[in-house]
Coordinates of C-alpha atoms in Angstrom, one line a residue:
Chain A
M10 CA 35.0 89.7 137.1
H11 CA 36.5 93.1 137.3
S12 CA 39.8 92.0 138.6
T13 CA 41.7 89.0 140.0
E14 CA 42.7 90.9 143.1
W15 CA 39.3 91.8 144.5
S16 CA 35.9 90.1 144.5
D17 CA 33.2 91.8 142.4
E18 CA 31.7 92.9 145.7
A19 CA 34.9 94.4 146.9
F20 CA 35.4 96.1 143.6
C21 CA 31.9 97.6 143.7
R22 CA 32.7 99.0 147.1
I23 CA 35.8 100.7 145.6
I24 CA 33.7 102.2 142.8
E25 CA 31.1 103.4 145.3
D26 CA 33.9 105.2 147.2
F27 CA 34.5 107.4 144.2
P28 CA 31.1 109.1 143.7
V29 CA 32.1 110.8 140.4
L30 CA 32.4 107.3 138.8
N31 CA 28.6 107.0 139.2
R32 CA 27.9 110.3 137.5
E33 CA 27.1 110.6 133.8
V34 CA 29.1 112.7 131.4
N35 CA 27.3 113.7 128.2
G36 CA 24.8 111.0 128.9
K37 CA 27.3 108.3 129.3
R38 CA 28.9 106.6 132.3
L39 CA 32.1 108.4 133.1
V40 CA 35.2 106.5 132.0
Y41 CA 38.1 108.2 133.7
L42 CA 41.4 107.6 131.9
D43 CA 43.2 110.7 132.9
N44 CA 44.8 109.3 136.0
A45 CA 48.3 110.2 135.1
A46 CA 47.3 113.9 135.3
S47 CA 45.5 113.5 138.5
T48 CA 43.4 110.8 140.2
L49 CA 39.9 111.0 141.4
K50 CA 39.2 111.5 145.1
S51 CA 37.8 109.1 147.6
S52 CA 34.8 109.7 149.9
T53 CA 36.6 107.9 152.7
V54 CA 39.7 110.1 152.5
I55 CA 37.8 113.3 152.0
S56 CA 35.4 112.7 154.9
K57 CA 38.3 111.9 157.2
M58 CA 40.0 115.1 156.1
T59 CA 36.7 117.0 156.6
D60 CA 36.4 115.6 160.1
F61 CA 40.0 116.6 160.8
Y62 CA 39.4 120.2 159.6
L63 CA 36.0 120.5 161.4
N64 CA 36.8 118.8 164.7
H65 CA 40.6 118.6 165.4
Y66 CA 42.2 121.4 163.4
S67 CA 44.5 124.2 164.6
N68 CA 48.0 125.3 163.7
I69 CA 50.6 122.8 164.7
H70 CA 53.8 122.5 166.8
R71 CA 53.9 125.6 169.0
A72 CA 50.8 126.0 171.1
V73 CA 50.0 124.0 174.1
H74 CA 46.3 123.7 173.8
T75 CA 44.4 120.5 173.1
L76 CA 43.6 121.2 169.4
A77 CA 47.2 122.0 168.7
S78 CA 48.2 118.8 170.3
E79 CA 45.7 116.8 168.3
A80 CA 46.5 118.5 165.0
T81 CA 50.3 118.0 165.6
S82 CA 49.9 114.3 166.3
E83 CA 47.8 113.8 163.2
Y84 CA 50.4 115.7 161.1
E85 CA 53.3 113.8 162.5
A86 CA 51.4 110.5 162.2
A87 CA 51.0 111.3 158.5
R88 CA 54.8 111.8 158.2
D89 CA 55.3 108.5 159.9
K90 CA 53.0 106.8 157.4
V91 CA 54.8 108.4 154.4
A92 CA 58.1 107.2 155.9
R93 CA 56.9 103.7 156.3
F94 CA 55.4 103.7 152.9
I95 CA 58.8 104.3 151.2
N96 CA 60.9 102.6 153.9
A97 CA 62.5 105.7 155.3
Q98 CA 62.9 107.3 158.7
S99 CA 60.3 110.0 159.7
E100 CA 62.9 112.8 160.0
E101 CA 63.9 112.1 156.4
V102 CA 60.4 113.0 155.1
I103 CA 59.6 116.6 154.3
F104 CA 56.2 117.8 153.2
T105 CA 56.1 119.8 150.0
S106 CA 53.3 121.1 147.7
G107 CA 54.2 118.3 145.2
T108 CA 56.8 117.0 142.8
T109 CA 57.5 120.2 141.1
M110 CA 58.3 122.0 144.3
G111 CA 60.3 119.1 145.5
I112 CA 62.7 119.2 142.5
N113 CA 62.9 123.0 142.5
A114 CA 63.8 123.0 146.2
L115 CA 66.4 120.3 145.7
V116 CA 68.2 122.1 142.8
N117 CA 68.3 125.3 144.9
S118 CA 69.4 123.6 148.1
L119 CA 72.2 121.7 146.3
V120 CA 73.7 124.8 144.8
R121 CA 73.3 126.8 148.0
S122 CA 75.1 124.1 149.9
D123 CA 78.0 124.0 147.4
I124 CA 77.3 120.3 146.8
L125 CA 76.5 121.1 143.2
Q126 CA 79.2 123.4 141.9
K127 CA 80.4 125.2 138.8
G128 CA 81.7 122.6 136.3
D129 CA 79.8 119.7 137.8
T130 CA 77.5 117.7 135.6
V131 CA 73.8 116.8 136.2
L132 CA 72.6 113.9 134.2
I133 CA 68.9 113.7 133.4
S134 CA 67.0 111.9 130.6
Q135 CA 65.3 113.0 127.4
V136 CA 62.0 111.7 128.7
E137 CA 61.8 114.0 131.7
H138 CA 58.7 116.0 132.6
H139 CA 59.4 119.7 132.4
A140 CA 59.5 119.7 136.2
N141 CA 62.6 117.6 136.2
L142 CA 64.2 119.4 133.2
V143 CA 63.5 123.2 133.3
P144 CA 64.8 123.8 136.9
W145 CA 68.2 122.1 136.0
L146 CA 68.4 123.9 132.7
R147 CA 67.6 127.3 134.0
L148 CA 69.8 127.1 137.2
S149 CA 72.7 125.7 135.2
R150 CA 72.9 129.1 133.6
F151 CA 73.1 130.9 136.9
F152 CA 75.4 128.5 138.6
G153 CA 77.6 127.1 135.8
F154 CA 76.9 123.4 136.1
K155 CA 76.3 121.3 133.0
V156 CA 73.2 119.3 132.0
E157 CA 73.6 116.1 130.1
Y158 CA 71.0 113.7 128.8
I159 CA 70.5 109.9 128.8
E160 CA 69.1 109.6 125.2
A161 CA 65.9 107.9 124.4
D162 CA 65.4 105.8 121.2
V163 CA 62.9 106.9 118.6
T164 CA 60.0 105.2 120.5
G165 CA 60.9 107.4 123.5
T166 CA 62.4 104.5 125.4
I167 CA 65.5 104.6 127.6
T168 CA 67.5 101.4 126.9
P169 CA 70.5 99.8 128.8
D170 CA 72.7 100.9 125.9
S171 CA 71.6 104.5 126.2
I172 CA 72.5 104.4 129.9
L173 CA 75.9 102.9 129.1
A174 CA 76.4 105.5 126.4
A175 CA 75.7 108.3 128.8
K176 CA 78.1 106.7 131.3
S177 CA 80.9 106.7 128.8
R178 CA 80.1 110.3 127.7
V179 CA 79.7 111.8 131.2
N180 CA 81.6 109.3 133.4
S181 CA 80.9 110.7 136.8
P182 CA 78.0 113.1 137.1
K183 CA 77.5 114.8 140.5
V184 CA 73.8 114.4 140.3
V185 CA 71.6 111.9 138.3
S186 CA 67.9 113.0 138.4
I187 CA 65.6 110.6 136.6
T188 CA 61.9 109.9 136.5
G189 CA 60.7 106.6 138.0
Q190 CA 58.2 106.4 135.2
S191 CA 57.7 108.5 132.1
N192 CA 54.4 110.4 132.0
V193 CA 54.5 110.1 128.2
T194 CA 55.9 106.7 127.3
G195 CA 54.8 104.9 130.5
Q196 CA 58.2 103.3 130.8
T197 CA 59.1 102.3 134.3
M198 CA 62.8 103.1 134.6
P199 CA 65.5 100.6 135.6
I200 CA 66.4 102.5 138.8
D201 CA 68.6 99.7 140.0
V202 CA 70.6 99.7 136.8
I203 CA 71.0 103.5 136.9
R204 CA 72.1 103.3 140.5
E205 CA 74.6 100.6 139.7
T206 CA 76.0 102.5 136.7
F207 CA 76.4 105.8 138.6
K208 CA 77.5 104.6 142.0
D209 CA 78.9 107.9 143.2
A210 CA 76.2 110.3 142.0
I211 CA 73.5 111.8 144.1
L212 CA 70.5 109.9 142.8
I213 CA 67.2 111.8 142.6
I214 CA 64.0 110.0 141.6
D215 CA 60.9 111.8 140.4
G216 CA 58.3 109.4 141.7
A217 CA 55.2 111.2 140.5
Q218 CA 54.0 108.6 138.1
L219 CA 55.5 105.5 139.7
I220 CA 54.6 105.7 143.3
P221 CA 50.8 105.6 142.9
H222 CA 50.9 102.0 141.7
K223 CA 54.3 100.6 142.6
Q224 CA 56.0 100.6 146.0
I225 CA 59.3 102.4 146.1
D226 CA 61.8 101.3 148.7
V227 CA 64.3 104.1 149.0
K228 CA 66.7 101.9 151.1
A229 CA 66.7 98.9 148.8
L230 CA 67.2 101.1 145.7
D231 CA 69.7 103.3 147.5
I232 CA 67.8 106.4 146.4
D233 CA 69.3 109.7 147.8
F234 CA 66.2 111.8 147.2
L235 CA 62.7 111.0 146.1
V236 CA 60.0 113.5 145.3
F237 CA 56.3 112.8 144.7
S238 CA 52.8 114.3 144.7
G239 CA 49.8 113.2 146.6
H240 CA 47.2 114.1 144.0
K241 CA 48.2 111.3 141.6
M242 CA 47.4 108.7 144.3
I243 CA 43.9 110.0 145.4
A244 CA 45.2 112.5 148.0
P245 CA 44.1 116.1 147.7
T246 CA 46.0 118.6 145.5
G247 CA 48.7 120.8 147.0
I248 CA 50.5 118.1 149.1
G249 CA 53.5 115.9 148.3
A250 CA 56.7 114.8 149.9
L251 CA 60.4 115.0 149.5
Y252 CA 62.5 112.2 151.0
G253 CA 66.3 112.7 151.5
K254 CA 68.9 110.5 153.1
R255 CA 69.5 111.9 156.6
A256 CA 73.2 112.6 156.0
L257 CA 72.5 114.6 152.9
L258 CA 69.6 116.5 154.4
E259 CA 71.8 117.5 157.3
K260 CA 74.4 119.0 154.9
L261 CA 71.7 120.8 152.8
E262 CA 71.0 124.5 153.1
P263 CA 67.2 125.1 153.4
F264 CA 65.4 126.4 150.3
L265 CA 62.8 128.4 152.3
Y266 CA 63.5 130.5 155.3
G267 CA 60.9 131.5 157.8
G268 CA 59.0 130.3 160.9
E269 CA 59.4 126.9 162.5
M270 CA 62.5 126.1 160.5
I271 CA 64.8 128.0 162.8
D272 CA 66.6 127.1 166.0
K273 CA 67.9 130.5 167.2
V274 CA 67.7 133.9 165.5
T275 CA 69.6 137.0 166.5
F276 CA 69.9 140.3 164.5
E277 CA 73.2 138.9 163.2
D278 CA 72.7 135.3 162.5
V279 CA 70.5 132.2 162.5
T280 CA 70.8 128.5 163.3
F281 CA 68.3 126.0 162.0
N282 CA 65.9 123.6 163.6
V283 CA 66.6 119.8 163.4
L284 CA 65.3 117.6 160.6
P285 CA 62.7 117.6 159.2
Y286 CA 61.6 121.0 160.5
K287 CA 64.6 122.7 159.0
F288 CA 62.9 122.3 155.6
E289 CA 59.3 123.2 156.6
A290 CA 59.2 127.0 156.8
G291 CA 55.9 128.7 157.3
T292 CA 52.5 127.2 158.1
Q293 CA 52.3 123.9 156.2
D294 CA 49.4 122.4 154.3
I295 CA 48.4 120.7 157.5
G296 CA 45.0 119.3 156.3
G297 CA 46.7 118.1 153.1
A298 CA 49.5 116.3 154.9
V299 CA 47.0 114.7 157.2
A300 CA 44.9 113.6 154.2
L301 CA 48.0 112.2 152.6
G302 CA 48.4 110.0 155.7
Y303 CA 44.7 108.9 155.4
T304 CA 45.4 108.1 151.7
I305 CA 48.3 105.8 152.6
D306 CA 46.0 104.1 155.2
Y307 CA 43.5 103.7 152.4
L308 CA 45.9 102.3 149.8
E309 CA 47.5 99.9 152.4
N310 CA 44.0 98.7 153.2
L311 CA 43.3 97.9 149.6
G312 CA 46.7 96.2 149.5
L313 CA 49.7 97.9 147.7
G314 CA 50.4 94.5 146.0
N315 CA 46.8 94.3 144.8
I316 CA 46.9 97.8 143.4
Q317 CA 50.1 97.0 141.6
K318 CA 48.7 93.8 140.1
H319 CA 45.5 95.4 139.1
V320 CA 47.3 98.2 137.3
E321 CA 49.7 95.7 135.6
E322 CA 46.8 93.7 134.3
L323 CA 44.9 96.7 133.0
S324 CA 48.1 98.2 131.5
K325 CA 48.8 94.9 129.6
Y326 CA 45.2 94.9 128.3
L327 CA 45.3 98.5 127.3
L328 CA 48.5 98.1 125.4
E329 CA 47.3 94.8 123.7
E330 CA 44.0 96.2 122.7
L331 CA 45.4 99.4 121.3
S332 CA 48.1 97.5 119.5
K333 CA 45.4 95.5 117.6
I334 CA 44.1 98.7 115.9
D335 CA 46.1 99.3 112.7
F336 CA 45.4 103.1 112.5
V337 CA 46.7 103.7 116.1
E338 CA 50.4 104.5 116.6
I339 CA 51.7 103.7 120.1
Y340 CA 54.8 105.3 121.7
G341 CA 57.1 103.8 124.4
P342 CA 58.3 100.3 125.1
K343 CA 56.4 97.3 123.9
D344 CA 57.1 95.1 126.9
E345 CA 56.0 94.9 130.6
T346 CA 58.1 97.9 131.6
H347 CA 55.3 99.9 129.9
Q348 CA 52.8 100.6 132.8
S349 CA 49.7 102.4 133.8
L350 CA 49.5 104.8 130.8
V351 CA 49.7 104.7 127.0
S352 CA 50.4 107.6 124.6
F353 CA 49.2 107.1 121.1
N354 CA 47.9 108.8 118.0
V355 CA 45.0 108.0 115.6
D356 CA 46.5 108.4 112.1
G357 CA 45.2 111.5 110.5
V358 CA 43.2 112.8 113.5
H359 CA 44.6 115.5 115.8
P360 CA 44.8 114.4 119.5
H361 CA 42.5 117.3 120.5
D362 CA 39.8 116.0 118.2
V363 CA 40.3 112.5 119.5
S364 CA 39.9 113.5 123.1
Q365 CA 37.0 115.8 122.3
V366 CA 34.9 113.1 120.6
L367 CA 35.9 110.5 123.3
D368 CA 34.5 112.8 125.9
E369 CA 31.4 114.0 124.0
D370 CA 30.2 110.7 122.6
F371 CA 31.7 108.1 124.9
G372 CA 32.1 109.8 128.3
V373 CA 35.8 108.9 128.2
A374 CA 38.3 111.3 129.8
T375 CA 41.7 111.3 128.2
R376 CA 44.5 113.8 127.9
S377 CA 45.8 115.3 124.7
G378 CA 48.8 117.5 124.2
H379 CA 52.5 117.4 124.8
H380 CA 52.1 116.3 128.4
C381 CA 54.7 118.9 129.6
A382 CA 57.4 117.0 127.7
Q383 CA 58.0 119.1 124.6
P384 CA 61.6 118.0 123.9
L385 CA 60.4 114.4 123.9
M386 CA 57.8 115.2 121.3
S387 CA 60.6 115.9 118.8
V388 CA 62.1 112.5 119.6
L389 CA 58.8 110.7 119.0
A390 CA 58.3 112.7 115.8
R391 CA 61.5 111.1 114.4
G392 CA 60.3 107.6 115.0
S393 CA 56.7 108.2 113.9
H394 CA 55.3 106.7 110.7
I395 CA 52.4 109.1 110.5
D396 CA 52.0 112.8 110.1
F397 CA 53.1 113.4 113.7
P398 CA 51.0 116.2 115.3
N399 CA 53.6 117.2 117.9
S400 CA 51.4 115.8 120.6
T401 CA 49.6 112.6 121.6
V402 CA 46.5 111.3 123.2
R403 CA 47.2 109.6 126.6
A404 CA 45.0 107.1 128.4
S405 CA 46.0 106.2 131.9
V406 CA 44.5 103.7 134.4
Y407 CA 44.2 103.3 138.2
F408 CA 42.8 100.8 140.6
Y409 CA 39.2 101.8 140.1
N410 CA 39.4 101.2 136.4
R411 CA 38.2 98.0 134.7
K412 CA 38.7 96.3 131.4
E413 CA 35.4 97.5 130.2
D414 CA 36.7 101.1 130.4
I415 CA 39.3 100.1 127.8
D416 CA 36.8 98.4 125.6
I417 CA 34.8 101.7 125.5
L418 CA 38.0 103.6 124.6
V419 CA 38.7 101.2 121.8
E420 CA 35.1 101.5 120.5
G421 CA 35.4 105.2 120.6
L422 CA 38.7 105.2 118.6
K423 CA 37.1 103.1 115.9
Y424 CA 34.2 105.5 115.7
I425 CA 36.5 108.5 115.5
K426 CA 38.5 107.0 112.7
R427 CA 35.3 106.4 110.7
W428 CA 34.0 109.9 111.5
F429 CA 37.1 111.8 110.6
G430 CA 38.0 109.4 107.7
Chain B
M26 CA 28.4 118.4 118.6
I27 CA 31.2 120.7 117.9
Y28 CA 32.1 119.0 114.6
S29 CA 29.5 120.4 112.3
E30 CA 29.6 119.7 108.6
F31 CA 31.0 123.1 108.0
I32 CA 33.9 122.6 110.4
M33 CA 34.6 119.2 109.0
D34 CA 34.7 120.5 105.4
Y35 CA 36.7 123.5 106.2
S36 CA 39.2 121.5 108.3
K37 CA 40.1 119.5 105.2
L38 CA 40.4 122.4 102.7
K39 CA 43.8 122.5 101.0
K40 CA 43.7 125.6 98.8
F41 CA 45.0 128.1 101.4
H42 CA 47.8 125.8 102.5
G43 CA 51.3 126.7 101.6
K44 CA 53.8 129.5 101.6
I45 CA 53.9 132.9 99.8
E46 CA 57.5 133.3 98.6
N47 CA 57.5 137.1 98.5
A48 CA 55.1 137.7 101.4
H49 CA 54.9 141.3 102.7
R50 CA 54.3 140.0 106.2
I51 CA 54.8 136.7 108.0
E52 CA 53.4 136.0 111.4
E53 CA 53.8 132.9 113.6
G54 CA 51.2 131.9 116.2
K55 CA 51.5 129.2 118.8
N56 CA 49.2 127.5 121.3
L57 CA 51.5 126.9 124.2
S58 CA 49.2 124.4 125.9
C59 CA 48.9 122.0 122.9
G60 CA 51.8 122.7 120.6
D61 CA 49.6 123.8 117.7
E62 CA 51.4 126.2 115.4
V63 CA 50.3 128.4 112.4
T64 CA 52.3 130.7 110.2
L65 CA 50.4 133.2 108.1
Y66 CA 51.8 134.7 104.9
F67 CA 50.3 138.0 103.7
L68 CA 50.3 139.9 100.4
F69 CA 49.0 143.5 100.5
D70 CA 47.9 145.7 97.7
G71 CA 48.0 149.1 99.3
D72 CA 45.6 148.8 102.2
K73 CA 44.0 145.7 100.8
I74 CA 44.8 142.2 101.8
S75 CA 45.3 140.6 98.4
D76 CA 46.4 137.1 99.3
V77 CA 46.9 135.0 102.5
K78 CA 48.3 131.4 102.9
F79 CA 49.2 129.4 105.9
E80 CA 51.5 126.6 107.1
G81 CA 51.2 124.6 110.2
H82 CA 49.3 121.8 111.9
G83 CA 46.6 121.5 114.5
C84 CA 43.2 120.1 115.3
A85 CA 40.1 120.2 113.1
I86 CA 38.9 123.4 114.9
S87 CA 42.1 125.4 114.4
Q88 CA 42.5 124.2 110.8
A89 CA 38.8 124.9 109.9
S90 CA 39.1 128.3 111.6
T91 CA 42.3 129.2 109.7
N92 CA 40.8 128.2 106.3
A93 CA 37.5 130.1 106.9
M94 CA 39.4 133.2 108.2
I95 CA 41.7 133.3 105.2
E96 CA 38.7 133.0 102.8
Q97 CA 37.1 136.0 104.5
L98 CA 40.3 138.1 104.6
I99 CA 41.2 138.0 101.0
G100 CA 39.9 141.3 99.4
K101 CA 39.3 143.0 102.7
T102 CA 41.1 146.1 103.9
K103 CA 43.2 145.9 107.0
E104 CA 40.6 148.0 108.8
E105 CA 37.8 145.7 107.8
A106 CA 39.8 142.7 108.9
L107 CA 40.4 144.2 112.3
E108 CA 36.7 145.1 112.6
M109 CA 35.8 141.4 111.8
L110 CA 38.4 140.2 114.3
K111 CA 36.8 142.3 117.1
N112 CA 33.4 140.8 116.3
V113 CA 34.8 137.3 116.2
E114 CA 36.4 137.8 119.6
N115 CA 33.1 139.2 121.0
M116 CA 31.3 136.2 119.7
M117 CA 33.6 133.9 121.7
L118 CA 33.3 136.1 124.8
G119 CA 29.5 136.0 124.7
K120 CA 29.4 139.8 124.1
D121 CA 27.3 141.6 121.5
F122 CA 28.6 141.3 118.0
N123 CA 27.4 142.1 114.5
D124 CA 26.7 138.8 112.7
E125 CA 26.4 140.5 109.4
L126 CA 30.1 141.3 109.5
L127 CA 31.0 137.6 110.3
G128 CA 29.5 135.9 107.2
P129 CA 30.2 132.1 107.4
I130 CA 32.4 132.6 110.5
I131 CA 29.1 132.4 112.4
N132 CA 29.3 128.6 111.9
F133 CA 31.8 128.6 114.8
Y134 CA 29.3 130.1 117.1
D135 CA 28.9 126.9 119.2
V136 CA 32.7 126.7 119.9
K137 CA 32.1 129.2 122.7
N138 CA 30.3 126.5 124.6
Y139 CA 33.6 124.5 124.7
P140 CA 35.9 126.7 126.7
M141 CA 38.8 124.3 126.2
R142 CA 38.5 124.7 122.4
V143 CA 38.1 128.5 122.2
K144 CA 41.8 128.9 122.0
C145 CA 42.0 126.4 119.1
F146 CA 39.5 128.5 117.2
L147 CA 41.1 131.8 118.1
L148 CA 44.7 130.7 117.2
P149 CA 44.6 132.1 113.5
W150 CA 42.7 135.2 114.6
K151 CA 45.2 136.0 117.4
T152 CA 47.9 135.6 114.8
L153 CA 46.1 137.9 112.4
E154 CA 45.9 140.5 115.2
L155 CA 49.7 140.3 115.7
A156 CA 50.2 140.6 111.9
L157 CA 48.1 143.7 111.5
N158 CA 48.9 145.4 114.8
G159 CA 52.3 144.1 115.7
E160 CA 55.7 144.4 114.3
G161 CA 55.5 141.2 112.2
K162 CA 58.4 139.2 111.0
E163 CA 60.7 140.4 108.2
P164 CA 60.2 138.2 105.3
S165 CA 63.3 135.9 104.8
K166 CA 65.7 137.2 102.2
E167 CA 66.4 133.6 100.9

C-alpha cells in the first residue's frame, strides 16, 4: 500500500502521469524530494496546455475572431477556477508570474496608494523567505515605513508567545505579511491566531509552500491578500496568482502600467480598467494561466482532501524516521504543524556533500543551502548542537511520493555518515 | 564519484586552518548561493608568498580545495601563483592548461563534470585572485 487515500492502482496511475518518476538517475530510480523548490510536471496538464497552444491559442480580450474568443474563455475559465480554489470572486484574482512578483507588486501598490505611509509599521516574521523580506526592507528605506519581526525560537518556530510579544511591542501594525508555511522549518502558521491578534492590519499571506497541499479559504481566514506560485503545485513555471479583497483592490494603484489595464487615455491623463484587468498590464502568460486552470482541475480530480492527507502521512513518517537517527539534527517544530518538508543536518558533513552523495549513489534529489532565508540560518545556528554549517539539507514531499522514498533517503544518510565518518 | 581519496584526505587537513595575526593581506571570499565563506591570511617575503592560513567553513570540495591550494602557494611568487590560478580556471572551463604547473591540483580534474560543484572548488582560488589582484583588506590593528 502506497497510501490510504488511493488504491495501489490509482497511485500507479499518478506515478505514470509524471514520466520523470520512471527515469533513472545515476542508475537508480529517481526519488524526488525537492518539491518545496518546485514540483514535477504532469503529462495530463502539459498535454492539455500543448493542445491549447497548438489549437486554440491567440492573444486574448480584444480581437473578435474565433481563436481570440476561445483563448479568452479558457483564460477567464482559469481565473474562475483559481477563484473557486481559494473561495474568492473571479475579479479578485490577478495573474502574476509568481509569489515573488505578487509581493513586490503589493508593496509598491500599497505605498503608491498612500495606504502604507511614512511612520507605519509592517510586521513580518523571522522565518520569511527573502521574497517576503527583502521587498519590505528595501522599500522601507525609500518610503519611511518600519519593518518589525515576529521572532522565532531557536528551532526556527513561531510560537503563540512570540506572536503576543510582537503584539505588545508593535501594537497596531498597518500591514502583517506572513508566510503560510515556512520553506525552511516546514511550520504551518497559525493564520487564524495572527488574524485574531492583529484585527485591524492588512493581512498578506505568502501561500507558496502551503497552498500545494492545504486548501486556503481566504474568506474563512479573513485574508486580505494571498500570493502563490503555480510551479510548486505541478503547474508550469512563470505563472501565479495574487488574490485581494475587492474593496482593497479598488483602492490600490496599479503596479504596472500599459495595455489592457486602462479605461481611457488622453495626452494628459488616464483612467483604469475595472478589476481584475486594472492589474494585468501587457500581454499575460496566457498559456501559463490556462495551464494553472488545468492544474486545479487535476488536483481537484485527485481530491484536495486526499492530497492533504497523503502529504500529512508522509510528513509524519519523514519527521519520525529522521528523528530516529542520532546524528541527524532537525530544525522546526516537533508536532503536526510541521508539514511537507524537513530541514536537517548530518553532524559533521556539509549539506552540499550530503545532497551530492544522495543524488549520486541513491538517486535522491534534495536541496542544500540557505533556502533563500539567510537571517533564519543565524537563528538556527543559535539553537544548534552541532558545528552548524550555516545551511541545511531539505527534503520535501508531494502527492506522488511514497514512504519507500523516505526509506531510501534514510538509508542514504546512514551511508553518508559512515563514508564521511 | 567526486569524493576521491585525495579530496577526502585534504578536506580533513587541519594544518592550514587558523589565523595569521600580523598578516600582510586578508581576503574574504563568499559563495552567495550556499553561504560558504573563506578568509585567507597571507604573509609575504618580498614577492614571495611565505605563509597562508584560512578560516571558514564549507563542503568537502571547498575545504579540500583550500587546503591543497595553500599547500601549493607557500613558497611561490605572486606571479607563479597567478599563473597557476589561470591554469586551474582553464582546467574547470575545459580549456587547454599546463598540468605540469598544477601538481596535485590535477586531482580535482573531475570536478568540472559537476557544474554545481565547480563554484565550491573555485571559492579559494577566486579569493586568491582578489587577494593578489584586488585591493585586499587592511589587516586589523587590534
